[in-house]
């Protein structure tokens, strides 16, 4: 067994040849294997596309990205984060899809004086009391998207809503975010089992209540199940469906026309009208076939942020990059992003419809802007 | 004085009969020197994770390998141990010894209750009832919003008095000490009258009953001891990970522990530790190796890993310790008695 | 909470139950007769769903997909038994756990490489997406009604087969006492292979029926595996009748518990506690049920061996 250990150790030793002073190293952590592998793949594609667009250089320095697969397990993520920081000695750790994984790597990475940039996860402790100056989000705080949904439904004069989310932390966060801006009647609040595949019983119960509207949060495979069953049960005749993170670029290929006409909120959309986004979406479609998801857009933006930080500060030094990022003004697929005091972006949130594009492919389209420059609600409790 | 001499003699006999185990434990003690000179500080982290999972697997092996009770829910005890740290800190108790104490008491009690209820069944029914209890605890912690639900809670490393775990290698050697103590304790337990009876129950329960002993009582004691060992591993796991979440008690983790044991060799002291080393190193290196051969398929490493596990079953009877014994022709794992039938 | 709603939910529970039974039927025989802890049964569900969805996409006809998926799953079960499972019969339960766990990883990865990591598109044809009024004012999806009927038909077929035919008698004898059955000169090898492939086939049927209503993706079978193991344990290993009754009970308890438990708790405790505890207890309900059954009947409700 000693032999095995030595060989494995030597393999890493070779892999980590001494870094050129002019090379910026990014450790990009995402889920590549297992059920969520599709999300990770899209993010990896987007990161590679971003590097290609920048000619392999970020802020003029040679860039090297090390992709690692967290297997969606906190202990694996923690170990990989340590490897990136201690062994590969990266300048930035980025990526991370899941809130619980971000919680697991947050301390070891930020403590090692390495920047940690989230491409997706944004749990409330990290935005609030447990925040750290070395952490930046290139996505959103979990509550923000449902807040936008709540705001829209409130403004649209909707009298009553039936809420449904899986019984786990993100589900509870989503519904409480929604209720922060929606003050009308809650016709029902149902928490489903995490990973549930059949919602027929919940739909029957919903039919009995027959609420004016229904707002769901069912991410990933659960969303595919839910939307399919909603349509099959003829629920459109009973209640109007709104969603957050249920119909997205990852679930659309499995849903196709089934998802048409379902409204949702999001801070990004493939049709956002700015040059960076247009180029990103067009090239992504050309290179990988099919629309990118918001995960991909945020991954792309993460690399844009690193590029911006080095360009403006002229250095890959953690202190300098941090100062540059904290100032905001980051050019992304969502336009120029401002930064809040807790290092979460201040950005617009849009109401999106699910439509067919000119080629007959199902995609999402911006209908209106719900929030302009929306900040999250935890920044006040964040003290560096 | 003679008592001490007897004790040393006992330890010596045990070490002689379990050379592989003590070689491994000794290897872990020296490993930081190697990683320091090879400039691979990150591998200390891997070694800690291996020791922790190995320790938990050693605990499980007491019931699974020696006692023949196939528990599919031992991850629950790791989880309880880890949450003893998280919940204690939530209420402001940061003393690591206190965490360990809570963990031992809580896991002991949980083991007593679950063991009492589950040991009414046997065979596949026992596998499933232990899984059922673990699933209940998993869903319980997922829904405990105060303790972070499934997002989990960040924890600080425990405060072990004068040992500051944030100093380099303190945590490593705390874990190592726990591993060495658990190894020593298990060595005595397995070689004691109790251990011999436990193994006898595995091979023929009615004979033990006929001898006027209560098999249930022996099984219960074994179950509680193994729960406590898993709890200790879980407590240290929380300090290592600086984070606790229900993921630590997911049923796949119970499966992982079983696989580690079978891979290493059932009913051997070295088996679980050896299994943990090989299992986690494979998990670490397979994507890399596959990536070198077929870069496009690096993330599909499980397509190699799965069949590899099947191969171990089909061709590697007695697991890795079995192979070592056969190759070396010695009986370095003499406590290896009951392999697969 | 009207009577019609309770009845409708009972229908939903029944539908969940018969699907569960299809997965559990084969598994209970594999566990009971061959004494193999076969954890990869969920993969058969996945293979059935993928076969149906892929064939339907290729031919453009939903029904051809359903029809051809049956022989595909039978063949995969037959091959699997021939290549691997027969080597596991005389082995320790632990060895079987390890080997079949390896199989799960292998199958999930194989599907992921073959069909990509994303969920496959599959939907109902228009002819099956209508509604029937099962109760006045309660429309119910035709397809789900169809699932109930197919499930019940399969259950009756399995029952008739096991209790009325010669092979069925061997199966019963095998479940009761495998050694003795072999000693009587019955060709156990062929019998085992046949049972295994049939069991895989029924799981495949469950998978292909689930395809249009759930996400067809790698690993989709695992939740069904765990639940069907629960069913088998409650019913008693090796008992098809037990598996059927337990599947219906689990389907009903899970469905009704999920929907009505939070509301019922609200009557006893305050709303906040009920909203927190309700879904949590509902998730645990089937496991609590299994534990309680085992505590009072350590070999399930209808033990086959005796």
Short mmCIF file of C-alpha atoms in Angstrom, two decimals, chain A residues 32-35 37-38 41 167 172 189 191-205 207-208 220-222 224-226 228-229 231-235 250 252-258, chain C residues 5 8-9 12 15-16 109 112 117-124 129-131 137-141 144 210-218 223-224 254-255 258-259 266 275-276 279-280 282-283 286:
data_model
loop_
_atom_site.label_atom_id
_atom_site.label_comp_id
_atom_site.label_asym_id
_atom_site.label_seq_id
_atom_site.Cartn_x
_atom_site.Cartn_y
_atom_site.Cartn_z
CA UNK A 32 -19.00 16.85 -12.79
CA UNK A 33 -19.88 13.27 -11.88
CA UNK A 34 -23.20 11.92 -10.68
CA UNK A 35 -26.73 13.17 -11.17
CA UNK A 37 -23.06 16.38 -13.71
CA UNK A 38 -25.01 18.21 -16.40
CA UNK A 41 -20.55 20.33 -17.51
CA UNK A 167 -38.60 20.44 2.68
CA UNK A 172 -37.58 27.35 3.28
CA UNK A 189 -47.86 26.39 2.01
CA UNK A 191 -43.28 21.37 1.78
CA UNK A 192 -42.63 18.30 -0.34
CA UNK A 193 -40.08 15.58 0.27
CA UNK A 194 -36.58 16.35 -0.98
CA UNK A 195 -35.98 14.37 -4.17
CA UNK A 196 -39.66 13.56 -4.57
CA UNK A 197 -40.52 12.28 -8.02
CA UNK A 198 -44.32 12.06 -7.94
CA UNK A 199 -46.39 15.14 -7.06
CA UNK A 200 -49.80 13.78 -8.01
CA UNK A 201 -51.01 13.76 -4.38
CA UNK A 202 -49.91 17.36 -3.85
CA UNK A 203 -51.61 18.35 -7.10
CA UNK A 204 -54.86 16.69 -6.03
CA UNK A 205 -54.74 18.64 -2.78
CA UNK A 207 -56.96 21.19 -7.01
CA UNK A 208 -59.24 20.97 -3.98
CA UNK A 220 -33.32 20.04 -10.93
CA UNK A 221 -35.01 16.73 -11.66
CA UNK A 222 -37.84 17.57 -9.24
CA UNK A 224 -38.94 18.30 -14.55
CA UNK A 225 -41.23 15.94 -12.65
CA UNK A 226 -43.36 18.72 -11.27
CA UNK A 228 -44.71 17.40 -16.47
CA UNK A 229 -47.23 16.28 -13.87
CA UNK A 231 -49.53 19.80 -17.27
CA UNK A 232 -50.66 16.17 -17.34
CA UNK A 233 -53.06 16.78 -14.48
CA UNK A 234 -54.56 19.70 -16.40
CA UNK A 235 -53.70 22.08 -13.56
CA UNK A 250 -30.93 22.59 -17.58
CA UNK A 252 -35.81 22.85 -20.60
CA UNK A 253 -34.31 20.21 -22.94
CA UNK A 254 -36.19 17.53 -20.97
CA UNK A 255 -39.41 19.57 -20.84
CA UNK A 256 -39.46 21.21 -24.27
CA UNK A 257 -42.94 22.51 -25.21
CA UNK A 258 -44.38 21.32 -21.89
CA UNK C 5 -60.50 14.47 -1.84
CA UNK C 8 -58.89 10.87 -4.87
CA UNK C 9 -55.81 10.72 -2.66
CA UNK C 12 -53.04 8.37 -5.92
CA UNK C 15 -51.18 4.18 -8.14
CA UNK C 16 -47.97 4.71 -6.18
CA UNK C 109 -22.27 5.69 -15.53
CA UNK C 112 -24.56 8.74 -18.52
CA UNK C 117 -25.90 13.42 -18.18
CA UNK C 118 -29.06 15.44 -18.88
CA UNK C 119 -32.56 14.11 -18.35
CA UNK C 120 -34.10 12.58 -21.47
CA UNK C 121 -37.19 14.11 -23.02
CA UNK C 122 -40.26 11.93 -22.69
CA UNK C 123 -43.90 12.86 -22.65
CA UNK C 124 -47.30 11.32 -23.11
CA UNK C 129 -53.22 12.76 -21.92
CA UNK C 130 -56.97 13.03 -21.37
CA UNK C 131 -58.98 12.80 -18.17
CA UNK C 137 -66.25 16.77 -10.33
CA UNK C 138 -62.93 14.96 -9.95
CA UNK C 139 -61.08 14.52 -13.23
CA UNK C 140 -58.27 11.97 -13.09
CA UNK C 141 -55.51 11.57 -15.70
CA UNK C 144 -52.44 7.25 -14.25
CA UNK C 210 -42.81 6.14 -14.82
CA UNK C 211 -40.86 7.58 -17.75
CA UNK C 212 -43.55 9.88 -19.12
CA UNK C 213 -44.50 11.25 -15.71
CA UNK C 214 -41.07 11.65 -14.11
CA UNK C 215 -37.59 12.74 -15.14
CA UNK C 216 -35.76 10.07 -17.13
CA UNK C 217 -32.24 10.52 -15.80
CA UNK C 218 -29.29 8.47 -14.53
CA UNK C 223 -35.37 6.03 -4.64
CA UNK C 224 -37.54 3.20 -5.95
CA UNK C 254 -46.82 7.70 2.08
CA UNK C 255 -49.36 9.55 -0.07
CA UNK C 258 -47.68 13.53 2.97
CA UNK C 259 -50.91 15.34 2.23
CA UNK C 266 -52.15 21.64 12.95
CA UNK C 275 -45.50 23.29 9.38
CA UNK C 276 -42.02 22.39 10.54
CA UNK C 279 -43.22 17.37 6.34
CA UNK C 280 -40.36 15.97 8.42
CA UNK C 282 -44.12 12.61 6.57
CA UNK C 283 -40.67 11.90 5.10
CA UNK C 286 -42.58 4.75 5.75
#
